[in-house]
GROMACS .gro file of C-alpha atoms in nm:
model
  200
    1MET     CA    1  -3.041  12.362   2.360
    2ALA     CA    2  -3.020  12.493   2.005
    3HIS     CA    3  -3.342  12.683   2.066
    4ARG     CA    4  -3.189  12.838   2.378
    5LEU     CA    5  -2.872  12.950   2.199
    6LEU     CA    6  -3.077  13.117   1.917
    7ALA     CA    7  -3.311  13.279   2.163
    8GLU     CA    8  -3.009  13.445   2.337
    9ARG     CA    9  -2.860  13.562   2.005
   10THR     CA   10  -3.166  13.700   1.835
   11THR     CA   11  -3.319  13.937   2.088
   12HIS     CA   12  -3.205  14.228   1.879
   13LEU     CA   13  -3.399  14.127   1.571
   14GLY     CA   14  -3.735  14.241   1.692
   15GLU     CA   15  -3.977  14.285   1.988
   16ARG     CA   16  -4.074  13.925   1.956
   17VAL     CA   17  -3.887  13.642   1.799
   18GLU     CA   18  -4.013  13.295   1.695
   19ILE     CA   19  -3.777  13.015   1.648
   20GLN     CA   20  -3.839  12.675   1.502
   21VAL     CA   21  -3.561  12.415   1.519
   22GLN     CA   22  -3.564  12.100   1.315
   23LYS     CA   23  -3.602  11.787   1.534
   24GLY     CA   24  -3.291  11.583   1.565
   25ALA     CA   25  -3.228  11.231   1.665
   26ARG     CA   26  -3.363  11.167   2.019
   27HIS     CA   27  -3.063  10.964   2.128
   28TRP     CA   28  -2.701  11.018   2.072
   29ASP     CA   29  -2.520  10.694   2.189
   30GLN     CA   30  -2.231  10.744   2.434
   31CYS     CA   31  -2.279  11.121   2.455
   32HIS     CA   32  -2.328  11.260   2.811
   33ALA     CA   33  -2.308  11.631   2.745
   34LEU     CA   34  -2.415  11.833   2.446
   35SER     CA   35  -2.328  12.196   2.355
   36ALA     CA   36  -2.491  12.412   2.083
   37PHE     CA   37  -2.294  12.653   1.864
   38LEU     CA   38  -2.316  12.856   1.546
   39PRO     CA   39  -2.096  12.763   1.262
   40GLU     CA   40  -1.785  12.996   1.200
   41ASN     CA   41  -1.868  13.322   1.018
   42SER     CA   42  -2.250  13.275   1.076
   43THR     CA   43  -2.448  13.590   1.087
   44VAL     CA   44  -2.742  13.591   1.325
   45GLN     CA   45  -3.043  13.707   1.128
   46TRP     CA   46  -3.396  13.607   1.052
   47GLY     CA   47  -3.474  13.345   0.798
   48ARG     CA   48  -3.307  12.999   0.782
   49MET     CA   49  -2.997  12.933   0.988
   50THR     CA   50  -2.777  12.628   1.073
   51VAL     CA   51  -2.703  12.540   1.424
   52GLY     CA   52  -2.436  12.291   1.542
   53ILE     CA   53  -2.474  12.042   1.814
   54ARG     CA   54  -2.134  11.915   1.958
   55CYS     CA   55  -2.087  11.615   2.184
   56LEU     CA   56  -1.838  11.733   2.460
   57ASN     CA   57  -1.710  11.388   2.549
   58ALA     CA   58  -1.675  11.252   2.196
   59PRO     CA   59  -1.572  11.389   1.855
   60HIS     CA   60  -1.928  11.405   1.714
   61THR     CA   61  -2.104  11.704   1.564
   62ARG     CA   62  -2.446  11.731   1.413
   63TYR     CA   63  -2.611  12.027   1.243
   64LEU     CA   64  -2.983  12.125   1.261
   65GLN     CA   65  -3.175  12.377   1.056
   66ALA     CA   66  -3.371  12.653   1.222
   67LEU     CA   67  -3.624  12.903   1.099
   68ILE     CA   68  -3.623  13.241   1.268
   69ARG     CA   69  -3.911  13.494   1.242
   70ALA     CA   70  -3.901  13.846   1.400
   71PHE     CA   71  -4.198  14.071   1.480
   72GLY     CA   72  -4.215  14.440   1.576
   73HIS     CA   73  -4.325  14.775   1.468
   74TYR     CA   74  -4.249  14.998   1.166
   75TRP     CA   75  -4.389  15.306   1.007
   76VAL     CA   76  -4.614  15.348   0.698
   77PRO     CA   77  -4.799  15.639   0.527
   78ARG     CA   78  -5.145  15.718   0.672
   79GLU     CA   79  -5.281  15.786   0.326
   80ASN     CA   80  -5.176  15.792  -0.039
   81LEU     CA   81  -4.900  16.049  -0.099
   82PRO     CA   82  -4.799  16.194  -0.446
   83ALA     CA   83  -4.442  16.196  -0.563
   84GLY     CA   84  -4.249  16.506  -0.443
   85THR     CA   85  -4.418  16.504  -0.100
   86GLU     CA   86  -4.175  16.581   0.192
   87LEU     CA   87  -4.269  16.322   0.462
   88THR     CA   88  -4.345  16.459   0.812
   89ALA     CA   89  -4.421  16.266   1.139
   90ALA     CA   90  -4.792  16.347   1.103
   91MET     CA   91  -4.810  16.162   0.766
   92LEU     CA   92  -4.692  15.832   0.923
   93LYS     CA   93  -4.861  15.573   1.145
   94ARG     CA   94  -4.707  15.291   1.343
   95VAL     CA   95  -4.805  14.930   1.255
   96GLU     CA   96  -4.713  14.597   1.397
   97GLY     CA   97  -4.611  14.302   1.174
   98GLU     CA   98  -4.350  14.039   1.084
   99LEU     CA   99  -4.026  14.226   1.015
  100SER     CA  100  -3.874  13.914   0.863
  101ALA     CA  101  -4.136  13.924   0.591
  102LEU     CA  102  -4.071  14.283   0.480
  103PRO     CA  103  -3.901  14.344   0.147
  104ARG     CA  104  -3.524  14.410   0.122
  105GLY     CA  105  -3.449  14.775   0.181
  106ALA     CA  106  -3.766  14.843   0.396
  107LEU     CA  107  -3.737  15.144   0.615
  108ARG     CA  108  -3.851  15.063   0.971
  109GLU     CA  109  -3.728  15.344   1.176
  110ARG     CA  110  -3.920  15.677   1.159
  111SER     CA  111  -3.586  15.873   1.161
  112GLN     CA  112  -3.503  15.712   0.831
  113ILE     CA  113  -3.822  15.851   0.684
  114ILE     CA  114  -3.895  16.201   0.818
  115GLY     CA  115  -3.762  16.480   0.598
  116LYS     CA  116  -3.720  16.255   0.293
  117ILE     CA  117  -3.892  16.327  -0.041
  118ALA     CA  118  -4.117  16.078  -0.210
  119SER     CA  119  -3.952  15.987  -0.546
  120ARG     CA  120  -4.274  15.820  -0.653
  121PRO     CA  121  -4.630  15.790  -0.547
  122LEU     CA  122  -4.662  15.623  -0.204
  123ARG     CA  123  -4.955  15.389  -0.110
  124SER     CA  124  -5.135  15.412   0.214
  125SER     CA  125  -5.025  15.153   0.478
  126ARG     CA  126  -4.750  15.010   0.257
  127VAL     CA  127  -4.405  14.957   0.404
  128LEU     CA  128  -4.166  15.224   0.275
  129GLN     CA  129  -3.852  15.117   0.083
  130ARG     CA  130  -3.528  15.292   0.040
  131HIS     CA  131  -3.560  15.337  -0.334
  132GLN     CA  132  -3.899  15.518  -0.292
  133LEU     CA  133  -3.749  15.808  -0.106
  134LYS     CA  134  -3.466  16.057  -0.169
  135SER     CA  135  -3.300  16.333   0.032
  136ARG     CA  136  -3.388  16.689  -0.004
  137PRO     CA  137  -3.168  16.843  -0.270
  138LEU     CA  138  -2.890  17.060  -0.146
  139VAL     CA  139  -2.840  17.211  -0.483
  140SER     CA  140  -3.123  17.298  -0.735
  141ARG     CA  141  -3.106  17.348  -1.100
  142ARG     CA  142  -3.022  17.707  -1.193
  143GLN     CA  143  -2.926  17.784  -0.842
  144PRO     CA  144  -2.614  17.995  -0.772
  145VAL     CA  145  -2.346  17.774  -0.625
  146THR     CA  146  -1.982  17.792  -0.515
  147LEU     CA  147  -1.757  17.554  -0.699
  148ILE     CA  148  -1.455  17.459  -0.497
  149ALA     CA  149  -1.121  17.305  -0.595
  150SER     CA  150  -0.875  17.242  -0.319
  151GLY     CA  151  -0.569  17.036  -0.244
  152GLN     CA  152  -0.233  17.060  -0.074
  153GLY     CA  153  -0.141  17.424  -0.066
  154PHE     CA  154  -0.426  17.572  -0.263
  155HIS     CA  155  -0.796  17.652  -0.240
  156ILE     CA  156  -0.998  17.802  -0.529
  157ALA     CA  157  -1.360  17.898  -0.517
  158ARG     CA  158  -1.555  18.014  -0.829
  159GLU     CA  159  -1.917  18.117  -0.850
  160GLY     CA  160  -2.153  17.958  -1.108
  161LEU     CA  161  -2.503  17.819  -1.178
  162ALA     CA  162  -2.598  17.464  -1.117
  163MET     CA  163  -2.719  17.279  -1.425
  164ASP     CA  164  -2.850  16.982  -1.227
  165GLU     CA  165  -3.023  16.899  -0.902
  166GLY     CA  166  -2.828  16.701  -0.654
  167THR     CA  167  -2.824  16.566  -0.299
  168GLU     CA  168  -2.512  16.521  -0.085
  169GLY     CA  169  -2.245  16.323  -0.280
  170GLU     CA  170  -2.429  16.344  -0.618
  171LYS     CA  171  -2.239  16.469  -0.920
  172VAL     CA  172  -2.376  16.789  -1.088
  173ARG     CA  173  -2.265  17.027  -1.366
  174VAL     CA  174  -2.187  17.380  -1.298
  175ARG     CA  175  -2.168  17.659  -1.559
  176LEU     CA  176  -1.924  17.936  -1.473
  177HIS     CA  177  -1.955  18.304  -1.560
  178ASN     CA  178  -1.723  18.248  -1.863
  179ARG     CA  179  -1.973  17.987  -1.976
  180LYS     CA  180  -1.740  17.705  -1.911
  181ILE     CA  181  -1.901  17.400  -1.771
  182LEU     CA  182  -1.738  17.188  -1.496
  183SER     CA  183  -1.858  16.889  -1.296
  184GLY     CA  184  -1.832  16.839  -0.922
  185TYR     CA  185  -1.988  16.670  -0.625
  186VAL     CA  186  -2.245  16.828  -0.388
  187THR     CA  187  -2.087  16.869  -0.037
  188GLY     CA  188  -2.334  17.103   0.131
  189PRO     CA  189  -2.608  17.366   0.067
  190SER     CA  190  -2.504  17.546  -0.259
  191LEU     CA  191  -2.161  17.393  -0.244
  192VAL     CA  192  -1.991  17.176  -0.512
  193ASN     CA  193  -1.648  17.032  -0.489
  194ILE     CA  194  -1.440  16.938  -0.792
  195HIS     CA  195  -1.306  16.632  -0.605
  196PRO     CA  196  -1.531  16.349  -0.495
  197PRO     CA  197  -1.601  16.324  -0.115
  198THR     CA  198  -1.363  16.095   0.073
  199VAL     CA  199  -1.507  15.788   0.233
  200PRO     CA  200  -1.441  15.778   0.604
   0.00000   0.00000   0.00000
Protein backbone atom coordinates (compact mmCIF):
# COMPACT_ATOMS: atom_id res chain seq x y z
CA MET A 1 0.00 0.00 0.00
CA ALA A 2 2.74 2.48 0.95
CA HIS A 3 4.80 1.24 -1.99
CA ARG A 4 1.88 1.81 -4.37
CA LEU A 5 1.35 5.38 -3.11
CA LEU A 6 5.02 6.28 -3.52
CA ALA A 7 5.17 4.65 -6.97
CA GLU A 8 2.31 6.91 -8.09
CA ARG A 9 3.93 10.05 -6.66
CA THR A 10 7.53 9.52 -7.84
CA THR A 11 7.17 8.89 -11.59
CA HIS A 12 8.57 12.38 -12.30
CA LEU A 13 11.86 11.70 -10.50
CA GLY A 14 13.48 9.56 -13.19
CA GLU A 15 13.07 7.05 -15.97
CA ARG A 16 13.15 4.28 -13.36
CA VAL A 17 12.43 4.53 -9.64
CA GLU A 18 13.24 1.99 -6.93
CA ILE A 19 11.32 2.10 -3.66
CA GLN A 20 12.13 0.21 -0.48
CA VAL A 21 9.59 0.46 2.33
CA GLN A 22 10.38 -0.58 5.88
CA LYS A 23 8.35 -3.61 6.90
CA GLY A 24 5.67 -2.87 9.47
CA ALA A 25 3.78 -5.16 11.77
CA ARG A 26 1.98 -7.90 9.84
CA HIS A 27 -1.24 -7.57 11.80
CA TRP A 28 -3.20 -4.61 12.99
CA ASP A 29 -5.86 -5.75 15.41
CA GLN A 30 -9.42 -4.62 14.70
CA CYS A 31 -8.45 -2.77 11.53
CA HIS A 32 -10.37 -3.78 8.42
CA ALA A 33 -9.27 -1.05 5.96
CA LEU A 34 -5.92 0.70 5.63
CA SER A 35 -5.00 3.85 3.73
CA ALA A 36 -1.52 5.20 2.96
CA PHE A 37 -0.79 8.94 3.02
CA LEU A 38 2.11 11.36 3.04
CA PRO A 39 2.54 13.56 6.12
CA GLU A 40 1.49 17.19 5.69
CA ASN A 41 4.03 19.42 3.90
CA SER A 42 5.98 16.39 2.65
CA THR A 43 7.98 16.92 -0.52
CA VAL A 44 8.12 13.93 -2.82
CA GLN A 45 11.78 13.46 -3.64
CA TRP A 46 14.44 10.80 -3.66
CA GLY A 47 16.19 9.77 -0.49
CA ARG A 48 14.46 8.85 2.76
CA MET A 49 10.79 9.64 3.24
CA THR A 50 8.10 8.95 5.80
CA VAL A 51 4.81 7.35 4.81
CA GLY A 52 1.77 7.21 7.05
CA ILE A 53 -0.60 4.24 7.31
CA ARG A 54 -4.04 5.09 8.68
CA CYS A 55 -6.72 2.69 9.88
CA LEU A 56 -10.00 3.87 8.36
CA ASN A 57 -12.26 2.26 10.95
CA ALA A 58 -10.24 3.18 14.04
CA PRO A 59 -8.17 6.18 15.21
CA HIS A 60 -4.84 4.45 14.63
CA THR A 61 -1.91 5.74 12.56
CA ARG A 62 1.54 4.30 11.97
CA TYR A 63 4.53 5.67 10.13
CA LEU A 64 6.98 3.76 7.95
CA GLN A 65 10.32 4.81 6.51
CA ALA A 66 10.96 4.47 2.78
CA LEU A 67 14.09 4.81 0.66
CA ILE A 68 13.60 6.15 -2.87
CA ARG A 69 16.25 5.89 -5.59
CA ALA A 70 15.83 7.32 -9.09
CA PHE A 71 17.66 6.35 -12.27
CA GLY A 72 17.88 8.08 -15.63
CA HIS A 73 20.21 9.86 -18.02
CA TYR A 74 22.33 12.99 -17.79
CA TRP A 75 25.10 14.62 -19.83
CA VAL A 76 28.87 14.70 -19.22
CA PRO A 77 31.93 15.92 -21.16
CA ARG A 78 33.31 13.47 -23.74
CA GLU A 79 36.87 14.49 -22.85
CA ASN A 80 38.80 16.77 -20.50
CA LEU A 81 38.06 20.44 -21.19
CA PRO A 82 40.15 23.45 -20.11
CA ALA A 83 38.70 26.41 -18.25
CA GLY A 84 37.23 29.00 -20.58
CA THR A 85 35.77 26.45 -23.00
CA GLU A 86 32.30 27.23 -24.34
CA LEU A 87 30.40 23.97 -24.26
CA THR A 88 28.65 22.66 -27.38
CA ALA A 89 26.45 19.64 -28.00
CA ALA A 90 29.35 17.83 -29.71
CA MET A 91 31.39 18.02 -26.48
CA LEU A 92 28.78 16.11 -24.47
CA LYS A 93 27.72 12.50 -24.22
CA ARG A 94 24.67 10.95 -22.63
CA VAL A 95 25.19 8.49 -19.77
CA GLU A 96 22.83 6.45 -17.60
CA GLY A 97 23.11 6.36 -13.83
CA GLU A 98 21.53 6.89 -10.44
CA LEU A 99 20.19 10.44 -10.38
CA SER A 100 19.64 10.30 -6.63
CA ALA A 101 23.38 9.75 -6.11
CA LEU A 102 24.44 12.86 -8.04
CA PRO A 103 25.84 15.78 -6.03
CA ARG A 104 23.70 18.76 -5.17
CA GLY A 105 23.73 21.27 -8.01
CA ALA A 106 24.31 18.63 -10.71
CA LEU A 107 23.18 19.70 -14.19
CA ARG A 108 21.22 16.89 -15.83
CA GLU A 109 19.65 18.60 -18.84
CA ARG A 110 21.67 19.38 -21.94
CA SER A 111 19.89 22.74 -22.28
CA GLN A 112 21.42 23.76 -18.93
CA ILE A 113 24.93 23.15 -20.27
CA ILE A 114 25.17 24.13 -23.94
CA GLY A 115 26.44 27.68 -24.41
CA LYS A 116 27.87 27.93 -20.90
CA ILE A 117 31.55 28.65 -20.22
CA ALA A 118 33.71 26.34 -18.09
CA SER A 119 34.86 28.36 -15.08
CA ARG A 120 37.42 25.64 -14.22
CA PRO A 121 38.88 22.56 -15.93
CA LEU A 122 36.27 19.85 -16.52
CA ARG A 123 37.00 16.13 -16.27
CA SER A 124 35.88 13.63 -18.87
CA SER A 125 32.72 11.65 -17.98
CA ARG A 126 32.22 13.57 -14.70
CA VAL A 127 28.82 15.03 -13.92
CA LEU A 128 28.71 18.79 -14.39
CA GLN A 129 27.75 21.01 -11.47
CA ARG A 130 26.28 24.48 -11.48
CA HIS A 131 29.32 26.11 -9.88
CA GLN A 132 31.61 24.76 -12.65
CA LEU A 133 29.89 26.73 -15.41
CA LYS A 134 29.07 30.36 -16.01
CA SER A 135 27.09 32.27 -18.61
CA ARG A 136 28.80 34.02 -21.50
CA PRO A 137 29.60 37.60 -20.41
CA LEU A 138 27.29 40.26 -21.84
CA VAL A 139 29.82 42.92 -20.91
CA SER A 140 33.61 42.59 -21.24
CA ARG A 141 36.34 44.59 -19.56
CA ARG A 142 37.22 47.80 -21.50
CA GLN A 143 34.19 47.36 -23.72
CA PRO A 144 32.11 50.44 -24.63
CA VAL A 145 28.78 50.23 -22.82
CA THR A 146 25.66 52.31 -22.32
CA LEU A 147 24.95 53.21 -18.70
CA ILE A 148 21.25 53.81 -18.07
CA ALA A 149 19.48 55.52 -15.21
CA SER A 150 15.71 55.61 -15.40
CA GLY A 151 12.75 56.13 -13.17
CA GLN A 152 9.36 57.74 -13.08
CA GLY A 153 9.41 60.52 -15.65
CA PHE A 154 13.08 60.35 -16.61
CA HIS A 155 15.53 58.28 -18.65
CA ILE A 156 19.24 59.09 -18.90
CA ALA A 157 21.80 57.19 -20.99
CA ARG A 158 25.55 57.83 -20.85
CA GLU A 159 28.37 56.15 -22.75
CA GLY A 160 31.36 54.73 -20.95
CA LEU A 161 33.87 51.88 -20.69
CA ALA A 162 33.25 48.79 -18.59
CA MET A 163 35.93 48.17 -15.98
CA ASP A 164 34.71 44.65 -15.19
CA GLU A 165 33.37 41.60 -16.97
CA GLY A 166 29.81 40.62 -16.17
CA THR A 167 26.93 38.34 -17.03
CA GLU A 168 23.27 39.31 -16.73
CA GLY A 169 22.46 40.67 -13.28
CA GLU A 170 26.08 41.04 -12.17
CA LYS A 171 27.37 44.35 -10.86
CA VAL A 172 30.13 46.09 -12.83
CA ARG A 173 31.91 49.43 -12.76
CA VAL A 174 31.70 51.86 -15.65
CA ARG A 175 34.10 54.75 -16.31
CA LEU A 176 32.42 57.71 -18.02
CA HIS A 177 34.14 60.07 -20.43
CA ASN A 178 34.63 62.60 -17.61
CA ARG A 179 36.56 59.80 -15.80
CA LYS A 180 33.87 59.48 -13.16
CA ILE A 181 33.25 55.84 -12.13
CA LEU A 182 29.75 54.53 -11.46
CA SER A 183 28.46 51.06 -10.74
CA GLY A 184 25.49 49.32 -12.29
CA TYR A 185 23.98 45.97 -13.18
CA VAL A 186 24.32 44.20 -16.51
CA THR A 187 20.89 44.02 -18.19
CA GLY A 188 21.87 43.05 -21.75
CA PRO A 189 24.68 43.08 -24.31
CA SER A 190 26.70 46.27 -23.65
CA LEU A 191 23.95 47.57 -21.35
CA VAL A 192 24.36 48.53 -17.70
CA ASN A 193 21.60 49.90 -15.49
CA ILE A 194 22.20 51.94 -12.37
CA HIS A 195 19.29 50.24 -10.65
CA PRO A 196 19.33 46.51 -9.81
CA PRO A 197 17.07 44.28 -11.90
CA THR A 198 13.63 43.70 -10.43
CA VAL A 199 12.72 40.16 -9.38
CA PRO A 200 9.55 38.92 -11.14
